[in-house]
mmCIF file of C-alpha atoms in Angstrom:
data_model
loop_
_atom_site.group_PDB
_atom_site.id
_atom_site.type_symbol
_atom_site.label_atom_id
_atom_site.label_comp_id
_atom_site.label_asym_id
_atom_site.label_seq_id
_atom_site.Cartn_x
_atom_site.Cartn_y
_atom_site.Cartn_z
ATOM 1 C CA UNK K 164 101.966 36.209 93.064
ATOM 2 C CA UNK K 165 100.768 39.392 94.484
ATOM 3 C CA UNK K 166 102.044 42.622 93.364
ATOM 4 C CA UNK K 167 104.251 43.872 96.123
ATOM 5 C CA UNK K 168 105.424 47.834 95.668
ATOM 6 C CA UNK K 169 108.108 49.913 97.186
ATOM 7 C CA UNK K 170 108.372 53.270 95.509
ATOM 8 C CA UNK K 171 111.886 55.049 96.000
ATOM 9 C CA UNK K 172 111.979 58.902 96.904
ATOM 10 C CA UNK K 173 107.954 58.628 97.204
ATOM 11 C CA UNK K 174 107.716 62.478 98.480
ATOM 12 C CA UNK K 175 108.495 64.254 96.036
ATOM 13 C CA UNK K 176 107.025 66.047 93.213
ATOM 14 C CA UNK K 177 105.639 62.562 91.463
ATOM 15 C CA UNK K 178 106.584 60.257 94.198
ATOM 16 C CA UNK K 179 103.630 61.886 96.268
ATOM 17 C CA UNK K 180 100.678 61.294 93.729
ATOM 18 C CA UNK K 181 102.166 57.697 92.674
ATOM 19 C CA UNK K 182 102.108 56.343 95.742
ATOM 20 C CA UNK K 183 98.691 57.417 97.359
ATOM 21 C CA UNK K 184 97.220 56.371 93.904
ATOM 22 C CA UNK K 185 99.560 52.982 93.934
ATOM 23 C CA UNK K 186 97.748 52.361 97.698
ATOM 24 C CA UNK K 187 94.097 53.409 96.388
ATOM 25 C CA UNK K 188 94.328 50.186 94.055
ATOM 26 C CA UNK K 189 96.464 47.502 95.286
ATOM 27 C CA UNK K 190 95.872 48.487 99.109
ATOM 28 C CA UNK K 191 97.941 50.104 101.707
ATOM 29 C CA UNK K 192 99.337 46.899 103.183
ATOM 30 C CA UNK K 193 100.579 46.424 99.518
ATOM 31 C CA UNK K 194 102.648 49.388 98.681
ATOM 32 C CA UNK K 195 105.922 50.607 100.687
ATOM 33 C CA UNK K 196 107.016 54.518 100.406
ATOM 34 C CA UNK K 197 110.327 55.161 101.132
ATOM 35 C CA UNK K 198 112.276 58.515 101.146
ATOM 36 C CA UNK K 199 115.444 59.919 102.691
ATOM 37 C CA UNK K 200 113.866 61.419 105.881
ATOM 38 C CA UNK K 201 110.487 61.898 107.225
ATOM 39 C CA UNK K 202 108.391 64.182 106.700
ATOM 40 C CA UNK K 203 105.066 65.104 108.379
ATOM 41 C CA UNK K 204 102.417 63.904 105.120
ATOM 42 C CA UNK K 205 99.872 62.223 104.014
ATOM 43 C CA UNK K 206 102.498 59.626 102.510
ATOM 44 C CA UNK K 207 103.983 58.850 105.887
ATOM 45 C CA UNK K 208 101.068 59.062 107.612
ATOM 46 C CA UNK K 209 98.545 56.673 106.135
ATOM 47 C CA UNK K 210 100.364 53.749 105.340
ATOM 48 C CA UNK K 211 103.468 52.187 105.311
ATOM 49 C CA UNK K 212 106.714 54.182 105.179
ATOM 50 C CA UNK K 213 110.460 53.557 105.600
ATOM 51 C CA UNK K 214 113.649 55.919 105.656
ATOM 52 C CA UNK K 215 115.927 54.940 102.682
ATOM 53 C CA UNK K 216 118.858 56.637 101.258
ATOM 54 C CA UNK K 217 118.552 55.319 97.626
ATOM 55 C CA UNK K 218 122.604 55.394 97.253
ATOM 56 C CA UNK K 219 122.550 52.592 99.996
ATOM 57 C CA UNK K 220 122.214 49.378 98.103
ATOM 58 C CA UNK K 221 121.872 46.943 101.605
ATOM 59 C CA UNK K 222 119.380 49.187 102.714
ATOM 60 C CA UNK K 223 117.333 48.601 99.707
ATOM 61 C CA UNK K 224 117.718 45.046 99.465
ATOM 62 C CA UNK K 225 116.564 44.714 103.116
ATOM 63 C CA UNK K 226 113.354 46.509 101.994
ATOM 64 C CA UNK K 227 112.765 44.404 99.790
ATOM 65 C CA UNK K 228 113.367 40.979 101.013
ATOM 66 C CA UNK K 229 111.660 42.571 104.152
ATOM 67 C CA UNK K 230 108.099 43.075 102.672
ATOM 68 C CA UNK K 231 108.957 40.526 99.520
ATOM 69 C CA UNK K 232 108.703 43.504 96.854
ATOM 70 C CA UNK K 233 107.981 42.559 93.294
ATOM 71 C CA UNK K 234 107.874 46.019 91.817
ATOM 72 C CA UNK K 235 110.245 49.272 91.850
ATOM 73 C CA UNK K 236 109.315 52.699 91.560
ATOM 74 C CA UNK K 237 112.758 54.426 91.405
ATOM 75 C CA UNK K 238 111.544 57.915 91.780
ATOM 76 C CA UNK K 239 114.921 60.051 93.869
ATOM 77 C CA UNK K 240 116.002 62.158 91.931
ATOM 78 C CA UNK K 241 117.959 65.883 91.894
ATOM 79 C CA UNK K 242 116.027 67.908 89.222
ATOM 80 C CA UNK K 243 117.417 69.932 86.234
ATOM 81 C CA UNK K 244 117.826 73.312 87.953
ATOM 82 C CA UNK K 245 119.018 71.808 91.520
ATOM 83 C CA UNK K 246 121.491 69.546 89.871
ATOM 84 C CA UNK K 247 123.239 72.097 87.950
ATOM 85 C CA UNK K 248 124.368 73.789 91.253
ATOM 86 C CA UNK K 249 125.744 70.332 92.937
ATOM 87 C CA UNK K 250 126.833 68.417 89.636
ATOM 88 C CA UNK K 251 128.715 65.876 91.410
ATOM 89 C CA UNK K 252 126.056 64.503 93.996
ATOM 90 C CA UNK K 253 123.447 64.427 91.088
ATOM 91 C CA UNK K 254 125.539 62.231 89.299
ATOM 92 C CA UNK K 255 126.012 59.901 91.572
ATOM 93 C CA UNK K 256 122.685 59.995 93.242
ATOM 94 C CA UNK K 257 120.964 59.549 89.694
ATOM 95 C CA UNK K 258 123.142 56.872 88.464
ATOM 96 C CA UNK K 259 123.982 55.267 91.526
ATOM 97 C CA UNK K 260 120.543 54.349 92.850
ATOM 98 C CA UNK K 261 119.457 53.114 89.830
ATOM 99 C CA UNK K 262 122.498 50.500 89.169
ATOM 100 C CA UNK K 263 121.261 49.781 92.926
ATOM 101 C CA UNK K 264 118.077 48.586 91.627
ATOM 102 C CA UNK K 265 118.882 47.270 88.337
ATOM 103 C CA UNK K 266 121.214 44.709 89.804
ATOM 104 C CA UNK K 267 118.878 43.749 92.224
ATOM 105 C CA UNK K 268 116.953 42.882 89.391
ATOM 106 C CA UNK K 269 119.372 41.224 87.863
ATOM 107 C CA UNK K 270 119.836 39.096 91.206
ATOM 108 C CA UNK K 271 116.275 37.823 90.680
ATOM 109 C CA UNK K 272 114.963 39.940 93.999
ATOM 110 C CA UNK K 273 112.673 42.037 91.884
ATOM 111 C CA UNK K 274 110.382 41.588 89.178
ATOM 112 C CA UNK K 275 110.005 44.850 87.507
ATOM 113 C CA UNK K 276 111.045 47.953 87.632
ATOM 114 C CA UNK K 277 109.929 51.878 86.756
ATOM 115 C CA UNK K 278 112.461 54.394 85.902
ATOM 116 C CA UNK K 279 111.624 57.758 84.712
ATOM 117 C CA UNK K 280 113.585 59.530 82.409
ATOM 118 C CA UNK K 281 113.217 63.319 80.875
ATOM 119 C CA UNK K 282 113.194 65.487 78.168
ATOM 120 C CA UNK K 283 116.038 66.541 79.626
ATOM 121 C CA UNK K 284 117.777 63.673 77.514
ATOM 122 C CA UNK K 285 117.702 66.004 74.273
ATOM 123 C CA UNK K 286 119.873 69.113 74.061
ATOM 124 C CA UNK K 287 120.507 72.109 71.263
ATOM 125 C CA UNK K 288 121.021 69.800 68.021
ATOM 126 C CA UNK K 289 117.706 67.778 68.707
ATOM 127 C CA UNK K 290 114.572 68.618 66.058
ATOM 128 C CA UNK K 291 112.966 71.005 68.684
ATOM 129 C CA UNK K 292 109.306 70.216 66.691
ATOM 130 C CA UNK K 293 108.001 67.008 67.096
ATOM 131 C CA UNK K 294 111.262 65.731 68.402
ATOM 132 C CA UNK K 295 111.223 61.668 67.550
ATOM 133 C CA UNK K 296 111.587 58.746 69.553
ATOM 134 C CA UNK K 297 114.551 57.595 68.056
ATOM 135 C CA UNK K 298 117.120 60.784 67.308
ATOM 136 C CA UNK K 299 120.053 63.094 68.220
ATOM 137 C CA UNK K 300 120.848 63.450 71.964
ATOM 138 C CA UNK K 301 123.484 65.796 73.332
ATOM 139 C CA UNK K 302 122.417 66.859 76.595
ATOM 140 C CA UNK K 303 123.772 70.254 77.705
ATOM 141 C CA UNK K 304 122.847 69.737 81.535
ATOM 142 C CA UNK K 305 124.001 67.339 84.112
ATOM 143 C CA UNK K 306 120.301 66.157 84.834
ATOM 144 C CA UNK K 307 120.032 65.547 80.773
ATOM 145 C CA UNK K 308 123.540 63.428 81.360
ATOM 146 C CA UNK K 309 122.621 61.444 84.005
ATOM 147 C CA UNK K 310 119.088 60.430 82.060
ATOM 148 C CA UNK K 311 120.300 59.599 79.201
ATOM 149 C CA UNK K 312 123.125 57.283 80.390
ATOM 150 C CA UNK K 313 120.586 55.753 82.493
ATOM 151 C CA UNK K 314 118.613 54.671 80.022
ATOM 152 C CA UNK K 315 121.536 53.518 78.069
ATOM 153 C CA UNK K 316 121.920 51.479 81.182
ATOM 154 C CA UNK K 317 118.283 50.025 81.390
ATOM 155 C CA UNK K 318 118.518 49.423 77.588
ATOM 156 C CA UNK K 319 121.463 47.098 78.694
ATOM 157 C CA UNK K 320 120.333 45.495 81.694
ATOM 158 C CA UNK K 321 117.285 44.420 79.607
ATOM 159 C CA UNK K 322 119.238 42.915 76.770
ATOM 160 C CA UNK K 323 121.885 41.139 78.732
ATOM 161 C CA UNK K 324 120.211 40.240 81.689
ATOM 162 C CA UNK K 325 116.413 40.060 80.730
ATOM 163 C CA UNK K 326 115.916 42.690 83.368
ATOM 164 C CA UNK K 327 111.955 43.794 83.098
ATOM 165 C CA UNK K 328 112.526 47.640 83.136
ATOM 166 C CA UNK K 329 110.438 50.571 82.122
ATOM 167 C CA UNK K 330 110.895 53.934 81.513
ATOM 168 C CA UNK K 331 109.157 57.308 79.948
ATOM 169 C CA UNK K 332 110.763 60.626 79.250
ATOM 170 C CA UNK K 333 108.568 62.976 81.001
ATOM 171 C CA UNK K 334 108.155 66.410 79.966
ATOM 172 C CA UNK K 335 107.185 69.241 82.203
ATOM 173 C CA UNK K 336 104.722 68.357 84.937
ATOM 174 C CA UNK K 337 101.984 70.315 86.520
ATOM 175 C CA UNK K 338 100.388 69.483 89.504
ATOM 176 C CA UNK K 339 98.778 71.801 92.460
ATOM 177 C CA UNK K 340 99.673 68.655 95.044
ATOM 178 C CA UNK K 341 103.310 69.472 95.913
ATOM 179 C CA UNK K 342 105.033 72.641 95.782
ATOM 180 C CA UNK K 343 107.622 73.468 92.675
ATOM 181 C CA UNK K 344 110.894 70.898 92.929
ATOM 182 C CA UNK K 345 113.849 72.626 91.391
ATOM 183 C CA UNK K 346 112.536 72.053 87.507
ATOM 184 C CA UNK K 347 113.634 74.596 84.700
ATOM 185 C CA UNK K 348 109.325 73.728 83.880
ATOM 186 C CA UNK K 349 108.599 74.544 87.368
ATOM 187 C CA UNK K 350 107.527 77.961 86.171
ATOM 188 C CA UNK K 351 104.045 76.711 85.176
ATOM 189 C CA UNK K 352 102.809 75.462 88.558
ATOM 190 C CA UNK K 353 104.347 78.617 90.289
ATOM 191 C CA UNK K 354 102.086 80.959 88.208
ATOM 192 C CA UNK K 355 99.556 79.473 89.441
ATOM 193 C CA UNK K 356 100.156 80.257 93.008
ATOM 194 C CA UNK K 357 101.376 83.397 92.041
ATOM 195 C CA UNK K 358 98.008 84.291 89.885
ATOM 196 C CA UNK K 359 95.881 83.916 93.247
ATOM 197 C CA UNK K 360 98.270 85.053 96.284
ATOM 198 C CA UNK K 361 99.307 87.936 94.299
ATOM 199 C CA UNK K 362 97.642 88.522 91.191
ATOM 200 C CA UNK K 363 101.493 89.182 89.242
ATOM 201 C CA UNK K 364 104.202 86.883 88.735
ATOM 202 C CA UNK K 365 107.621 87.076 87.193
ATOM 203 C CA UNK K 366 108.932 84.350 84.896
ATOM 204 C CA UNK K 367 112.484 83.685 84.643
ATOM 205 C CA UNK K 368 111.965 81.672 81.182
ATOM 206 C CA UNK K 369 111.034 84.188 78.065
ATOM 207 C CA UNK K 370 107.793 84.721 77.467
ATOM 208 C CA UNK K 371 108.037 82.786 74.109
ATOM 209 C CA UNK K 372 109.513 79.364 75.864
ATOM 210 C CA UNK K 373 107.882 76.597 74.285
ATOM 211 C CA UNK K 374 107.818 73.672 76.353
ATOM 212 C CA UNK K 375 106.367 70.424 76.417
ATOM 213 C CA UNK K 376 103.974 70.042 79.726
ATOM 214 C CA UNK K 377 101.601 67.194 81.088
ATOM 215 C CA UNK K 378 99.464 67.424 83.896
ATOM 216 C CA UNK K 379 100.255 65.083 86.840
ATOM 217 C CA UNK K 380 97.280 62.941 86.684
ATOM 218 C CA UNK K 381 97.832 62.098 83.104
ATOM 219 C CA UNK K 382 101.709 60.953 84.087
ATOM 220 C CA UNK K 383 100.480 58.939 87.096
ATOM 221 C CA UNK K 384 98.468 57.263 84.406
ATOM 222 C CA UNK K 385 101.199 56.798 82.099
ATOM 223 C CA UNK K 386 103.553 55.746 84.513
ATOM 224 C CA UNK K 387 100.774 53.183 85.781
ATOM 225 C CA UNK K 388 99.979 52.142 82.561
ATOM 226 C CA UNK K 389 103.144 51.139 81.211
ATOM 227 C CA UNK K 390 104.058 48.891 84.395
ATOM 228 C CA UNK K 391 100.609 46.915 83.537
ATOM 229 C CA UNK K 392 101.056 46.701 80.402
ATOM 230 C CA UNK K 393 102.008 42.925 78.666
ATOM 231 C CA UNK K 394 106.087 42.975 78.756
ATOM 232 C CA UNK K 395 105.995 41.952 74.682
ATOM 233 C CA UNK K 396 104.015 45.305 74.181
ATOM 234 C CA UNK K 397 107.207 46.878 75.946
ATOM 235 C CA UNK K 398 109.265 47.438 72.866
ATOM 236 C CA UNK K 399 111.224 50.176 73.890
ATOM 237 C CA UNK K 400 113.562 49.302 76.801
ATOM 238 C CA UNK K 401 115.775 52.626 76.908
ATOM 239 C CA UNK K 402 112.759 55.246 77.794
ATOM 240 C CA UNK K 403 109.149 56.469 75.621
ATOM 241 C CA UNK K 404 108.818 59.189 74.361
ATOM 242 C CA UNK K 405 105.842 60.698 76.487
ATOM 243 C CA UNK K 406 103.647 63.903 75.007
ATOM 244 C CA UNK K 407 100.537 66.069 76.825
ATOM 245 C CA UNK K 408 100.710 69.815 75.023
ATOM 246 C CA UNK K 409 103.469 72.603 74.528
ATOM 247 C CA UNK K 410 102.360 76.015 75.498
ATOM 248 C CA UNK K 411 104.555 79.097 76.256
ATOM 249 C CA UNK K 412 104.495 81.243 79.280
ATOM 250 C CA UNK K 413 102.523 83.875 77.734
ATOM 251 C CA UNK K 414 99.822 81.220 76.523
ATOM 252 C CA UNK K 415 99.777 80.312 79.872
ATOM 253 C CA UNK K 416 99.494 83.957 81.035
ATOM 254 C CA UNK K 417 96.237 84.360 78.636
ATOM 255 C CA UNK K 418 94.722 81.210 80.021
ATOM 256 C CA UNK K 419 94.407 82.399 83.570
ATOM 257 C CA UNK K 420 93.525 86.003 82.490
ATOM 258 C CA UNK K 421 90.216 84.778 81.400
ATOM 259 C CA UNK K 422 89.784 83.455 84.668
ATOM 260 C CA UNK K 423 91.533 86.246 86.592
ATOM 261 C CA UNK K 424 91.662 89.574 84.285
ATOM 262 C CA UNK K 425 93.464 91.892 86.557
ATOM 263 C CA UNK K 426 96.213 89.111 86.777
ATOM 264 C CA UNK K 427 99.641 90.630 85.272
ATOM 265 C CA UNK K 428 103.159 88.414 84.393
ATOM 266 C CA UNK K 429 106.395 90.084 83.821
ATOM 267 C CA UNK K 430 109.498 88.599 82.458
ATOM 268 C CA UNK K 431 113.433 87.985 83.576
ATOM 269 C CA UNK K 432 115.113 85.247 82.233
ATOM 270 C CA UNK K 433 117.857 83.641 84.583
ATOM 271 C CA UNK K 434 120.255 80.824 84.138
ATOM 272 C CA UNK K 435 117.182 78.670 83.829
ATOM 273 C CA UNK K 436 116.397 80.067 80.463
ATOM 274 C CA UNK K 437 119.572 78.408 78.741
ATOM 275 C CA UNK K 438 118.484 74.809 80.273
ATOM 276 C CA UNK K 439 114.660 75.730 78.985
ATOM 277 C CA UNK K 440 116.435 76.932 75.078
ATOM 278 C CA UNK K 441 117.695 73.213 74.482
ATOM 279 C CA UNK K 442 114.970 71.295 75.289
ATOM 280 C CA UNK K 443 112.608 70.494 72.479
ATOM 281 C CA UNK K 444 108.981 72.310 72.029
ATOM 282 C CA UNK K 445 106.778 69.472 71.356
ATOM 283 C CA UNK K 446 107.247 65.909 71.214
ATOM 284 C CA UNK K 447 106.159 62.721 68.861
ATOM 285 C CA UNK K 448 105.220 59.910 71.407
ATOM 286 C CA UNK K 449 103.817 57.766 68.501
ATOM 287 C CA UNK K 450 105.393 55.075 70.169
ATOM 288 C CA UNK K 451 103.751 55.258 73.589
ATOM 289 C CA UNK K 452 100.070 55.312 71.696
ATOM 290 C CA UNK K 453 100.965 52.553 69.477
ATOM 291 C CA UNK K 454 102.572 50.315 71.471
ATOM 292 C CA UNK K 455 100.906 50.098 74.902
ATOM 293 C CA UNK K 456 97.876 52.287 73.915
ATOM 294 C CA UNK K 457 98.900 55.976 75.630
ATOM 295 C CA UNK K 458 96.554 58.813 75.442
ATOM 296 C CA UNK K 459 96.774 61.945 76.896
ATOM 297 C CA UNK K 460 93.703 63.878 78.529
ATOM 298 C CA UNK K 461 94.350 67.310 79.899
ATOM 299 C CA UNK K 462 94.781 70.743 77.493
ATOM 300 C CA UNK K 463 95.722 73.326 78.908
ATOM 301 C CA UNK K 464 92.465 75.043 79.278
ATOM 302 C CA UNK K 465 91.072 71.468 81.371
ATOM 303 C CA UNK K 466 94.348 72.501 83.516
ATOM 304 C CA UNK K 467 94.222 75.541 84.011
ATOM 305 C CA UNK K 468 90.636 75.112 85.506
ATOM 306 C CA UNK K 469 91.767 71.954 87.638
ATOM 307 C CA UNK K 470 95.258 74.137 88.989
ATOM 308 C CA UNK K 471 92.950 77.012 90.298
ATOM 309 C CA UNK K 472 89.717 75.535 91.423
ATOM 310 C CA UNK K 473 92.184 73.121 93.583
ATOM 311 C CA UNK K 474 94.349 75.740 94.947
ATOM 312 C CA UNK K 475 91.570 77.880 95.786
ATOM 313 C CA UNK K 476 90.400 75.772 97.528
#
């Protein structure tokens, strides 16, 4: 049967790369991007693309029995930052649109699905060092919340239901694509921008913020990867731990000053900095590299070359 795609919320910060590298291998006429209104881009433009509001479960299932869709992308979202500020809509948009899909697996109208989860799932009393697959989570943010009940769910709808669902915990992303979406990591594309339009920027995370980052074209991979991979090499049905590198702002600061010298950062911590102190600093994605063969390719140098030749440009 041919692999049919619709990806849900496909312009936003990952939705946007996903899709036009979904269409670049299983053709345009194969993959459906779908978003709450739109926009004037390269995703609406050069292929298929329908309006969905991923909280309306009829207009989903229409989609899909409409261009007989095999596989989900489930990619709406309200980020860390932007949720704290609306608590109640990110709830329900997070959890919502997912149960949409999962029971529409369940129904036998879909054949596999792709959620993605966060680091967002671990909070203060997580190992912040080489935090482990399998550990502590008390989220401290209603974006953590949301993940990590969802893939509580997707644990559940795989064990009772034999629902073929997939899921990696993200860390930070980088990508000079699409502009910063509301994420407490967001910090490290902005300086980029920042570094050439200005030549300053001021972070509002410390300067000694560890975080664990990825760029985008190793998560597209990832995210790829997993949904191709056997389902008995799936082991892990809640979400994978997923790993690139952990650098601080002021690692990140050095990096472009031996591209740009005369480039200065400053520092002022705002309510993002609280989010940004419970997350972990680096993570062990053992699991991911054992089990369906992960492997990261970007440091931060390879990025930081990649962010401003692009940009630049």
């Amino acid at each position: 049967m041919n692999t049919k795609i619709l990806i849900i919320g496909a312009c936003g910060q990952i939705g946007t790369e996903l899709t036009t590298r979904l269409r670049n291998m299983y053709g345009v006429e194969n993959v459906v991007a779908s978003d709450i209104r739109k926009l004037n881009n390269d995703i609406v433009n050069n292929g298929i693309f329908e309006v969905v509001n991923a909280l309306d479960y009829n207009q989903i299932e229409h989609l899909i029995e409409q261009y007989q869709i095999t596989d989900v992308y489930l990619m709406a979202a309200l980020l860390s930052a932007t949720a704290e500020k609306n608590p109640a809509f990110a709830w329900d948009l997070n959890m919502n649109s997912l149960f949409h899909v999962l029971n529409l697996a369940k129904a036998g109208k879909i054949k596999k699905i792709f959620w993605p989860s966060s680091i967002a799932v671990f909070g203060p009393t997580t190992p912040k060092e080489n935090t482990p697959q399998f550990t502590i989570m008390e989220p401290t943010t209603v974006y953590g919340i949301s993940k990590q009940t969802g893939e509580r769910w997707c644990e559940y709808y795989h064990h009772q239901y034999g629902v073929d669902v997939r899921s990696i915990r993200y860390p930070g992303l980088i990508s000079w694509t699409t502009e910063p979406g509301g994420g407490t990591t967001d910090y490290a594309v902005d300086i980029y921008h920042k570094a050439l339009k200005e030549g300053t920027f001021e972070c509002f995370l410390s300067e000694h913020s560890k975080l664990p980052m990825m760029y985008m074209d190793d998560a597209i991979r990832a995210t790829i990867e997993i949904m191709q991979a056997p389902s008995e090499q799936i082991k892990i049905r809640s979400s994978y731990n997923l790993a690139g590198i952990s650098f601080t702002p002021a690692e990140i600061a050095a990096e472009i000053q031996t591209r740009i010298p005369d480039f200065k950062i400053s520092y002022k911590p705002d309510f993002r900095q609280k989010i940004a102190d419970s997350w972990p600093a680096s993570i062990d994605d053992s699991c991911a590299r054992q089990d369906w063969n992960w492997k990261h390719s970007f440091d931060l140098s390879a990025i930081t070359d990649e962010m401003l030749e692009n940009l630049s440009k």
